[in-house]
């Protein structure tokens, strides 16, 4: 009887395939360096696409669309930033091009005094009726404003976050120029002694507040020579710069601001 020939080769190979097991590779948790290159909105958009397409195989075009969407978002953001920068630049140029105004006032019979709180004031009921305006270089403009309106608008005029103005006071007494003293005009005010409500009988005044530097050159205390109150024949005030034009100023030149 012939015994059928059986080949063990296939069985042996299958057996070897089952027995041969590769050593498991150690898994490491690491974040791909490519992930950090994605913008946040790109990652969000990709997750959105994956969520919408759950259950179907994604094509390369799907992710290309996500990249394009992210690029559009970045482009819009860049345009918005550019517009904001341009607006700020335009504002700065407009401020730089605007004239800066300085002011001059004169008065007779000025009283310089120190009150019980140690605050210095200068007052007069004989201020000139007009306050003169003129521009800083490179402009050559002049304007006037009623002194009554100047004092009424004092707080508003200097409400520009730069603080109250500096002023140089020149003093004349007994027909002699005494001194120049510099101080901050901390407050401008009006006193109506007669209660009539008109410009007549009004006393205009400033509260004075010297800085340490101003006081070191010529102090108000030294000017008063130890007195609590002194009356001077004449005083004039040269007042610090401010930008723009206050309501009530009257031009003495063309209304057109000249080019630089």
JSON list of C-alpha atoms in Angstrom, two decimals, residues 55-251:
[
{"chain": "A", "resi": 55, "resn": "UNK", "atom": "CA", "xyz": [-17.15, 58.13, 9.13]},
{"chain": "A", "resi": 56, "resn": "UNK", "atom": "CA", "xyz": [-15.70, 58.96, 5.74]},
{"chain": "A", "resi": 57, "resn": "UNK", "atom": "CA", "xyz": [-12.19, 58.93, 4.45]},
{"chain": "A", "resi": 58, "resn": "UNK", "atom": "CA", "xyz": [-10.64, 62.38, 4.22]},
{"chain": "A", "resi": 59, "resn": "UNK", "atom": "CA", "xyz": [-9.01, 63.54, 1.04]},
{"chain": "A", "resi": 60, "resn": "UNK", "atom": "CA", "xyz": [-5.92, 65.74, 0.91]},
{"chain": "A", "resi": 61, "resn": "UNK", "atom": "CA", "xyz": [-8.10, 68.55, -0.49]},
{"chain": "A", "resi": 62, "resn": "UNK", "atom": "CA", "xyz": [-10.00, 68.69, 2.80]},
{"chain": "A", "resi": 63, "resn": "UNK", "atom": "CA", "xyz": [-6.94, 69.73, 4.76]},
{"chain": "A", "resi": 64, "resn": "UNK", "atom": "CA", "xyz": [-5.81, 72.05, 1.97]},
{"chain": "A", "resi": 65, "resn": "UNK", "atom": "CA", "xyz": [-9.12, 73.87, 2.42]},
{"chain": "A", "resi": 66, "resn": "UNK", "atom": "CA", "xyz": [-8.41, 74.20, 6.13]},
{"chain": "A", "resi": 67, "resn": "UNK", "atom": "CA", "xyz": [-5.01, 75.73, 5.41]},
{"chain": "A", "resi": 68, "resn": "UNK", "atom": "CA", "xyz": [-6.58, 78.16, 2.94]},
{"chain": "A", "resi": 69, "resn": "UNK", "atom": "CA", "xyz": [-9.20, 79.18, 5.52]},
{"chain": "A", "resi": 70, "resn": "UNK", "atom": "CA", "xyz": [-6.47, 79.80, 8.09]},
{"chain": "A", "resi": 71, "resn": "UNK", "atom": "CA", "xyz": [-4.52, 81.86, 5.57]},
{"chain": "A", "resi": 72, "resn": "UNK", "atom": "CA", "xyz": [-7.61, 84.02, 4.91]},
{"chain": "A", "resi": 73, "resn": "UNK", "atom": "CA", "xyz": [-8.07, 84.55, 8.65]},
{"chain": "A", "resi": 74, "resn": "UNK", "atom": "CA", "xyz": [-4.43, 85.60, 9.01]},
{"chain": "A", "resi": 75, "resn": "UNK", "atom": "CA", "xyz": [-4.78, 87.95, 6.05]},
{"chain": "A", "resi": 76, "resn": "UNK", "atom": "CA", "xyz": [-7.85, 89.65, 7.55]},
{"chain": "A", "resi": 77, "resn": "UNK", "atom": "CA", "xyz": [-6.06, 90.05, 10.87]},
{"chain": "A", "resi": 78, "resn": "UNK", "atom": "CA", "xyz": [-3.05, 91.62, 9.15]},
{"chain": "A", "resi": 79, "resn": "UNK", "atom": "CA", "xyz": [-5.28, 94.05, 7.23]},
{"chain": "A", "resi": 80, "resn": "UNK", "atom": "CA", "xyz": [-7.09, 95.09, 10.42]},
{"chain": "A", "resi": 81, "resn": "UNK", "atom": "CA", "xyz": [-3.77, 95.68, 12.19]},
{"chain": "A", "resi": 82, "resn": "UNK", "atom": "CA", "xyz": [-2.50, 97.71, 9.24]},
{"chain": "A", "resi": 83, "resn": "UNK", "atom": "CA", "xyz": [-5.64, 99.88, 9.24]},
{"chain": "A", "resi": 84, "resn": "UNK", "atom": "CA", "xyz": [-5.30, 100.52, 12.97]},
{"chain": "A", "resi": 85, "resn": "UNK", "atom": "CA", "xyz": [-1.66, 101.57, 12.58]},
{"chain": "A", "resi": 86, "resn": "UNK", "atom": "CA", "xyz": [-2.56, 103.90, 9.70]},
{"chain": "A", "resi": 87, "resn": "UNK", "atom": "CA", "xyz": [-5.33, 105.53, 11.76]},
{"chain": "A", "resi": 88, "resn": "UNK", "atom": "CA", "xyz": [-2.89, 106.17, 14.64]},
{"chain": "A", "resi": 89, "resn": "UNK", "atom": "CA", "xyz": [-0.34, 107.58, 12.20]},
{"chain": "A", "resi": 90, "resn": "UNK", "atom": "CA", "xyz": [-2.94, 109.93, 10.70]},
{"chain": "A", "resi": 91, "resn": "UNK", "atom": "CA", "xyz": [-3.87, 111.15, 14.18]},
{"chain": "A", "resi": 92, "resn": "UNK", "atom": "CA", "xyz": [-0.25, 111.82, 15.10]},
{"chain": "A", "resi": 93, "resn": "UNK", "atom": "CA", "xyz": [0.34, 113.69, 11.85]},
{"chain": "A", "resi": 94, "resn": "UNK", "atom": "CA", "xyz": [-2.77, 115.83, 12.43]},
{"chain": "A", "resi": 95, "resn": "UNK", "atom": "CA", "xyz": [-1.61, 116.71, 15.96]},
{"chain": "A", "resi": 96, "resn": "UNK", "atom": "CA", "xyz": [1.88, 117.55, 14.70]},
{"chain": "A", "resi": 97, "resn": "UNK", "atom": "CA", "xyz": [0.43, 119.79, 11.97]},
{"chain": "A", "resi": 98, "resn": "UNK", "atom": "CA", "xyz": [-1.87, 121.73, 14.33]},
{"chain": "A", "resi": 99, "resn": "UNK", "atom": "CA", "xyz": [-0.63, 125.14, 15.57]},
{"chain": "A", "resi": 100, "resn": "UNK", "atom": "CA", "xyz": [0.44, 125.53, 19.21]},
{"chain": "A", "resi": 101, "resn": "UNK", "atom": "CA", "xyz": [-0.83, 128.67, 20.95]},
{"chain": "A", "resi": 102, "resn": "UNK", "atom": "CA", "xyz": [0.75, 130.89, 23.59]},
{"chain": "A", "resi": 103, "resn": "UNK", "atom": "CA", "xyz": [-0.99, 133.69, 25.52]},
{"chain": "A", "resi": 104, "resn": "UNK", "atom": "CA", "xyz": [-0.25, 137.15, 26.89]},
{"chain": "A", "resi": 105, "resn": "UNK", "atom": "CA", "xyz": [-2.23, 139.11, 29.50]},
{"chain": "A", "resi": 106, "resn": "UNK", "atom": "CA", "xyz": [-1.58, 142.44, 31.18]},
{"chain": "A", "resi": 107, "resn": "UNK", "atom": "CA", "xyz": [-3.13, 144.05, 34.25]},
{"chain": "A", "resi": 108, "resn": "UNK", "atom": "CA", "xyz": [-2.72, 147.12, 36.44]},
{"chain": "A", "resi": 109, "resn": "UNK", "atom": "CA", "xyz": [-2.79, 147.11, 40.23]},
{"chain": "A", "resi": 110, "resn": "UNK", "atom": "CA", "xyz": [-2.07, 143.42, 40.73]},
{"chain": "A", "resi": 111, "resn": "UNK", "atom": "CA", "xyz": [-2.23, 141.98, 44.22]},
{"chain": "A", "resi": 112, "resn": "UNK", "atom": "CA", "xyz": [0.04, 139.09, 45.10]},
{"chain": "A", "resi": 113, "resn": "UNK", "atom": "CA", "xyz": [-0.88, 137.43, 48.39]},
{"chain": "A", "resi": 114, "resn": "UNK", "atom": "CA", "xyz": [-0.55, 134.28, 50.46]},
{"chain": "A", "resi": 115, "resn": "UNK", "atom": "CA", "xyz": [-3.68, 132.93, 52.18]},
{"chain": "A", "resi": 116, "resn": "UNK", "atom": "CA", "xyz": [-4.01, 131.14, 55.54]},
{"chain": "A", "resi": 117, "resn": "UNK", "atom": "CA", "xyz": [-3.31, 127.79, 53.88]},
{"chain": "A", "resi": 118, "resn": "UNK", "atom": "CA", "xyz": [0.00, 129.05, 52.50]},
{"chain": "A", "resi": 119, "resn": "UNK", "atom": "CA", "xyz": [-1.33, 129.16, 48.91]},
{"chain": "A", "resi": 120, "resn": "UNK", "atom": "CA", "xyz": [-0.17, 131.97, 46.63]},
{"chain": "A", "resi": 121, "resn": "UNK", "atom": "CA", "xyz": [-2.59, 133.95, 44.44]},
{"chain": "A", "resi": 122, "resn": "UNK", "atom": "CA", "xyz": [-2.37, 136.88, 42.07]},
{"chain": "A", "resi": 123, "resn": "UNK", "atom": "CA", "xyz": [-5.48, 138.98, 41.36]},
{"chain": "A", "resi": 124, "resn": "UNK", "atom": "CA", "xyz": [-6.53, 142.17, 39.63]},
{"chain": "A", "resi": 125, "resn": "UNK", "atom": "CA", "xyz": [-9.76, 143.97, 38.83]},
{"chain": "A", "resi": 126, "resn": "UNK", "atom": "CA", "xyz": [-7.94, 145.88, 36.08]},
{"chain": "A", "resi": 127, "resn": "UNK", "atom": "CA", "xyz": [-7.03, 143.19, 33.58]},
{"chain": "A", "resi": 128, "resn": "UNK", "atom": "CA", "xyz": [-6.89, 144.31, 29.97]},
{"chain": "A", "resi": 129, "resn": "UNK", "atom": "CA", "xyz": [-10.18, 143.38, 28.31]},
{"chain": "A", "resi": 130, "resn": "UNK", "atom": "CA", "xyz": [-8.46, 141.27, 25.65]},
{"chain": "A", "resi": 131, "resn": "UNK", "atom": "CA", "xyz": [-6.20, 138.24, 26.01]},
{"chain": "A", "resi": 132, "resn": "UNK", "atom": "CA", "xyz": [-3.73, 137.95, 23.14]},
{"chain": "A", "resi": 133, "resn": "UNK", "atom": "CA", "xyz": [-3.06, 134.66, 21.39]},
{"chain": "A", "resi": 134, "resn": "UNK", "atom": "CA", "xyz": [-0.14, 133.90, 19.08]},
{"chain": "A", "resi": 135, "resn": "UNK", "atom": "CA", "xyz": [1.28, 130.72, 17.61]},
{"chain": "A", "resi": 136, "resn": "UNK", "atom": "CA", "xyz": [4.54, 128.96, 18.17]},
{"chain": "A", "resi": 137, "resn": "UNK", "atom": "CA", "xyz": [6.83, 128.45, 15.18]},
{"chain": "A", "resi": 138, "resn": "UNK", "atom": "CA", "xyz": [6.58, 127.69, 12.28]},
{"chain": "A", "resi": 139, "resn": "UNK", "atom": "CA", "xyz": [3.14, 129.37, 12.15]},
{"chain": "A", "resi": 140, "resn": "UNK", "atom": "CA", "xyz": [2.69, 133.17, 12.30]},
{"chain": "A", "resi": 141, "resn": "UNK", "atom": "CA", "xyz": [-0.89, 133.62, 13.51]},
{"chain": "A", "resi": 142, "resn": "UNK", "atom": "CA", "xyz": [-2.49, 135.89, 16.07]},
{"chain": "A", "resi": 143, "resn": "UNK", "atom": "CA", "xyz": [-5.93, 135.96, 17.71]},
{"chain": "A", "resi": 144, "resn": "UNK", "atom": "CA", "xyz": [-7.68, 137.70, 20.61]},
{"chain": "A", "resi": 145, "resn": "UNK", "atom": "CA", "xyz": [-10.27, 136.56, 23.11]},
{"chain": "A", "resi": 146, "resn": "UNK", "atom": "CA", "xyz": [-12.21, 138.54, 25.72]},
{"chain": "A", "resi": 147, "resn": "UNK", "atom": "CA", "xyz": [-10.42, 138.08, 29.02]},
{"chain": "A", "resi": 148, "resn": "UNK", "atom": "CA", "xyz": [-13.73, 137.22, 30.71]},
{"chain": "A", "resi": 149, "resn": "UNK", "atom": "CA", "xyz": [-14.20, 134.28, 28.32]},
{"chain": "A", "resi": 150, "resn": "UNK", "atom": "CA", "xyz": [-10.59, 133.21, 28.83]},
{"chain": "A", "resi": 151, "resn": "UNK", "atom": "CA", "xyz": [-11.14, 132.82, 32.57]},
{"chain": "A", "resi": 152, "resn": "UNK", "atom": "CA", "xyz": [-14.51, 131.11, 32.08]},
{"chain": "A", "resi": 153, "resn": "UNK", "atom": "CA", "xyz": [-12.91, 128.56, 29.74]},
{"chain": "A", "resi": 154, "resn": "UNK", "atom": "CA", "xyz": [-9.62, 128.19, 31.61]},
{"chain": "A", "resi": 155, "resn": "UNK", "atom": "CA", "xyz": [-10.22, 124.67, 32.97]},
{"chain": "A", "resi": 156, "resn": "UNK", "atom": "CA", "xyz": [-11.61, 123.42, 29.64]},
{"chain": "A", "resi": 157, "resn": "UNK", "atom": "CA", "xyz": [-8.77, 124.95, 27.63]},
{"chain": "A", "resi": 158, "resn": "UNK", "atom": "CA", "xyz": [-6.07, 123.11, 29.54]},
{"chain": "A", "resi": 159, "resn": "UNK", "atom": "CA", "xyz": [-8.00, 119.86, 30.04]},
{"chain": "A", "resi": 160, "resn": "UNK", "atom": "CA", "xyz": [-5.63, 117.95, 27.73]},
{"chain": "A", "resi": 161, "resn": "UNK", "atom": "CA", "xyz": [-3.90, 115.56, 30.18]},
{"chain": "A", "resi": 162, "resn": "UNK", "atom": "CA", "xyz": [-0.72, 117.69, 30.06]},
{"chain": "A", "resi": 163, "resn": "UNK", "atom": "CA", "xyz": [-1.45, 119.53, 33.29]},
{"chain": "A", "resi": 164, "resn": "UNK", "atom": "CA", "xyz": [-1.93, 123.19, 34.08]},
{"chain": "A", "resi": 165, "resn": "UNK", "atom": "CA", "xyz": [0.16, 125.79, 32.21]},
{"chain": "A", "resi": 166, "resn": "UNK", "atom": "CA", "xyz": [3.42, 127.43, 33.21]},
{"chain": "A", "resi": 167, "resn": "UNK", "atom": "CA", "xyz": [3.49, 131.21, 33.17]},
{"chain": "A", "resi": 168, "resn": "UNK", "atom": "CA", "xyz": [6.14, 133.91, 33.45]},
{"chain": "A", "resi": 169, "resn": "UNK", "atom": "CA", "xyz": [5.04, 136.96, 35.49]},
{"chain": "A", "resi": 170, "resn": "UNK", "atom": "CA", "xyz": [6.80, 140.27, 34.96]},
{"chain": "A", "resi": 171, "resn": "UNK", "atom": "CA", "xyz": [6.40, 142.80, 37.72]},
{"chain": "A", "resi": 172, "resn": "UNK", "atom": "CA", "xyz": [6.63, 146.61, 37.61]},
{"chain": "A", "resi": 173, "resn": "UNK", "atom": "CA", "xyz": [6.42, 148.71, 40.79]},
{"chain": "A", "resi": 174, "resn": "UNK", "atom": "CA", "xyz": [7.26, 152.38, 41.35]},
{"chain": "A", "resi": 175, "resn": "UNK", "atom": "CA", "xyz": [8.04, 152.62, 37.63]},
{"chain": "A", "resi": 176, "resn": "UNK", "atom": "CA", "xyz": [10.74, 149.99, 38.04]},
{"chain": "A", "resi": 177, "resn": "UNK", "atom": "CA", "xyz": [10.82, 146.50, 36.61]},
{"chain": "A", "resi": 178, "resn": "UNK", "atom": "CA", "xyz": [11.27, 144.33, 39.65]},
{"chain": "A", "resi": 179, "resn": "UNK", "atom": "CA", "xyz": [11.62, 140.73, 38.55]},
{"chain": "A", "resi": 180, "resn": "UNK", "atom": "CA", "xyz": [10.42, 137.82, 36.49]},
{"chain": "A", "resi": 181, "resn": "UNK", "atom": "CA", "xyz": [8.94, 134.89, 38.38]},
{"chain": "A", "resi": 182, "resn": "UNK", "atom": "CA", "xyz": [7.80, 131.60, 36.84]},
{"chain": "A", "resi": 183, "resn": "UNK", "atom": "CA", "xyz": [4.96, 129.54, 38.29]},
{"chain": "A", "resi": 184, "resn": "UNK", "atom": "CA", "xyz": [2.28, 127.06, 37.35]},
{"chain": "A", "resi": 185, "resn": "UNK", "atom": "CA", "xyz": [-1.18, 128.60, 36.98]},
{"chain": "A", "resi": 186, "resn": "UNK", "atom": "CA", "xyz": [-2.89, 125.85, 38.97]},
{"chain": "A", "resi": 187, "resn": "UNK", "atom": "CA", "xyz": [-6.33, 127.44, 38.75]},
{"chain": "A", "resi": 188, "resn": "UNK", "atom": "CA", "xyz": [-8.01, 130.41, 37.04]},
{"chain": "A", "resi": 189, "resn": "UNK", "atom": "CA", "xyz": [-11.06, 132.02, 38.64]},
{"chain": "A", "resi": 190, "resn": "UNK", "atom": "CA", "xyz": [-13.40, 135.02, 38.67]},
{"chain": "A", "resi": 191, "resn": "UNK", "atom": "CA", "xyz": [-14.65, 136.97, 41.70]},
{"chain": "A", "resi": 192, "resn": "UNK", "atom": "CA", "xyz": [-17.76, 139.14, 41.38]},
{"chain": "A", "resi": 193, "resn": "UNK", "atom": "CA", "xyz": [-17.37, 141.53, 44.30]},
{"chain": "A", "resi": 194, "resn": "UNK", "atom": "CA", "xyz": [-20.28, 143.80, 43.39]},
{"chain": "A", "resi": 195, "resn": "UNK", "atom": "CA", "xyz": [-22.66, 140.99, 42.42]},
{"chain": "A", "resi": 196, "resn": "UNK", "atom": "CA", "xyz": [-23.71, 142.77, 39.24]},
{"chain": "A", "resi": 197, "resn": "UNK", "atom": "CA", "xyz": [-23.00, 139.83, 36.96]},
{"chain": "A", "resi": 198, "resn": "UNK", "atom": "CA", "xyz": [-21.38, 142.00, 34.24]},
{"chain": "A", "resi": 199, "resn": "UNK", "atom": "CA", "xyz": [-17.73, 142.40, 33.33]},
{"chain": "A", "resi": 200, "resn": "UNK", "atom": "CA", "xyz": [-17.48, 145.56, 35.43]},
{"chain": "A", "resi": 201, "resn": "UNK", "atom": "CA", "xyz": [-16.48, 144.96, 39.01]},
{"chain": "A", "resi": 202, "resn": "UNK", "atom": "CA", "xyz": [-15.03, 141.52, 38.28]},
{"chain": "A", "resi": 203, "resn": "UNK", "atom": "CA", "xyz": [-11.73, 140.44, 39.75]},
{"chain": "A", "resi": 204, "resn": "UNK", "atom": "CA", "xyz": [-9.75, 137.82, 37.87]},
{"chain": "A", "resi": 205, "resn": "UNK", "atom": "CA", "xyz": [-7.15, 135.69, 39.55]},
{"chain": "A", "resi": 206, "resn": "UNK", "atom": "CA", "xyz": [-4.83, 132.70, 39.43]},
{"chain": "A", "resi": 207, "resn": "UNK", "atom": "CA", "xyz": [-3.77, 130.24, 42.07]},
{"chain": "A", "resi": 208, "resn": "UNK", "atom": "CA", "xyz": [0.02, 129.87, 41.80]},
{"chain": "A", "resi": 209, "resn": "UNK", "atom": "CA", "xyz": [1.97, 126.68, 42.47]},
{"chain": "A", "resi": 210, "resn": "UNK", "atom": "CA", "xyz": [5.71, 126.69, 41.85]},
{"chain": "A", "resi": 211, "resn": "UNK", "atom": "CA", "xyz": [7.73, 123.59, 41.11]},
{"chain": "A", "resi": 212, "resn": "UNK", "atom": "CA", "xyz": [11.00, 122.99, 42.99]},
{"chain": "A", "resi": 213, "resn": "UNK", "atom": "CA", "xyz": [12.96, 124.06, 39.91]},
{"chain": "A", "resi": 214, "resn": "UNK", "atom": "CA", "xyz": [10.93, 127.25, 39.44]},
{"chain": "A", "resi": 215, "resn": "UNK", "atom": "CA", "xyz": [11.19, 128.11, 43.13]},
{"chain": "A", "resi": 216, "resn": "UNK", "atom": "CA", "xyz": [14.98, 127.66, 43.10]},
{"chain": "A", "resi": 217, "resn": "UNK", "atom": "CA", "xyz": [15.40, 130.48, 40.54]},
{"chain": "A", "resi": 218, "resn": "UNK", "atom": "CA", "xyz": [13.00, 133.08, 41.96]},
{"chain": "A", "resi": 219, "resn": "UNK", "atom": "CA", "xyz": [10.47, 132.13, 44.61]},
{"chain": "A", "resi": 220, "resn": "UNK", "atom": "CA", "xyz": [7.16, 133.86, 45.22]},
{"chain": "A", "resi": 221, "resn": "UNK", "atom": "CA", "xyz": [8.14, 134.18, 48.87]},
{"chain": "A", "resi": 222, "resn": "UNK", "atom": "CA", "xyz": [11.30, 136.08, 47.93]},
{"chain": "A", "resi": 223, "resn": "UNK", "atom": "CA", "xyz": [9.35, 138.31, 45.55]},
{"chain": "A", "resi": 224, "resn": "UNK", "atom": "CA", "xyz": [6.98, 139.28, 48.36]},
{"chain": "A", "resi": 225, "resn": "UNK", "atom": "CA", "xyz": [9.96, 140.02, 50.63]},
{"chain": "A", "resi": 226, "resn": "UNK", "atom": "CA", "xyz": [8.36, 138.47, 53.71]},
{"chain": "A", "resi": 227, "resn": "UNK", "atom": "CA", "xyz": [5.00, 140.22, 53.32]},
{"chain": "A", "resi": 228, "resn": "UNK", "atom": "CA", "xyz": [1.68, 138.32, 53.21]},
{"chain": "A", "resi": 229, "resn": "UNK", "atom": "CA", "xyz": [0.29, 140.66, 50.54]},
{"chain": "A", "resi": 230, "resn": "UNK", "atom": "CA", "xyz": [1.83, 143.16, 48.12]},
{"chain": "A", "resi": 231, "resn": "UNK", "atom": "CA", "xyz": [0.13, 145.41, 45.55]},
{"chain": "A", "resi": 232, "resn": "UNK", "atom": "CA", "xyz": [2.07, 146.02, 42.35]},
{"chain": "A", "resi": 233, "resn": "UNK", "atom": "CA", "xyz": [1.61, 148.80, 39.80]},
{"chain": "A", "resi": 234, "resn": "UNK", "atom": "CA", "xyz": [1.61, 146.52, 36.80]},
{"chain": "A", "resi": 235, "resn": "UNK", "atom": "CA", "xyz": [1.99, 142.85, 35.93]},
{"chain": "A", "resi": 236, "resn": "UNK", "atom": "CA", "xyz": [2.00, 140.88, 32.70]},
{"chain": "A", "resi": 237, "resn": "UNK", "atom": "CA", "xyz": [1.64, 137.16, 32.13]},
{"chain": "A", "resi": 238, "resn": "UNK", "atom": "CA", "xyz": [3.21, 135.08, 29.40]},
{"chain": "A", "resi": 239, "resn": "UNK", "atom": "CA", "xyz": [1.36, 131.75, 29.47]},
{"chain": "A", "resi": 240, "resn": "UNK", "atom": "CA", "xyz": [2.38, 128.29, 28.29]},
{"chain": "A", "resi": 241, "resn": "UNK", "atom": "CA", "xyz": [1.52, 126.59, 25.04]},
{"chain": "A", "resi": 242, "resn": "UNK", "atom": "CA", "xyz": [-1.65, 124.66, 24.22]},
{"chain": "A", "resi": 243, "resn": "UNK", "atom": "CA", "xyz": [-2.76, 122.86, 21.04]},
{"chain": "A", "resi": 244, "resn": "UNK", "atom": "CA", "xyz": [-5.92, 123.73, 19.06]},
{"chain": "A", "resi": 245, "resn": "UNK", "atom": "CA", "xyz": [-8.14, 126.81, 19.24]},
{"chain": "A", "resi": 246, "resn": "UNK", "atom": "CA", "xyz": [-10.60, 127.58, 22.02]},
{"chain": "A", "resi": 247, "resn": "UNK", "atom": "CA", "xyz": [-14.12, 128.79, 21.26]},
{"chain": "A", "resi": 248, "resn": "UNK", "atom": "CA", "xyz": [-14.29, 132.57, 21.48]},
{"chain": "A", "resi": 249, "resn": "UNK", "atom": "CA", "xyz": [-10.91, 133.44, 19.94]},
{"chain": "A", "resi": 250, "resn": "UNK", "atom": "CA", "xyz": [-11.04, 136.10, 17.19]},
{"chain": "A", "resi": 251, "resn": "UNK", "atom": "CA", "xyz": [-8.62, 135.75, 14.30]}
]
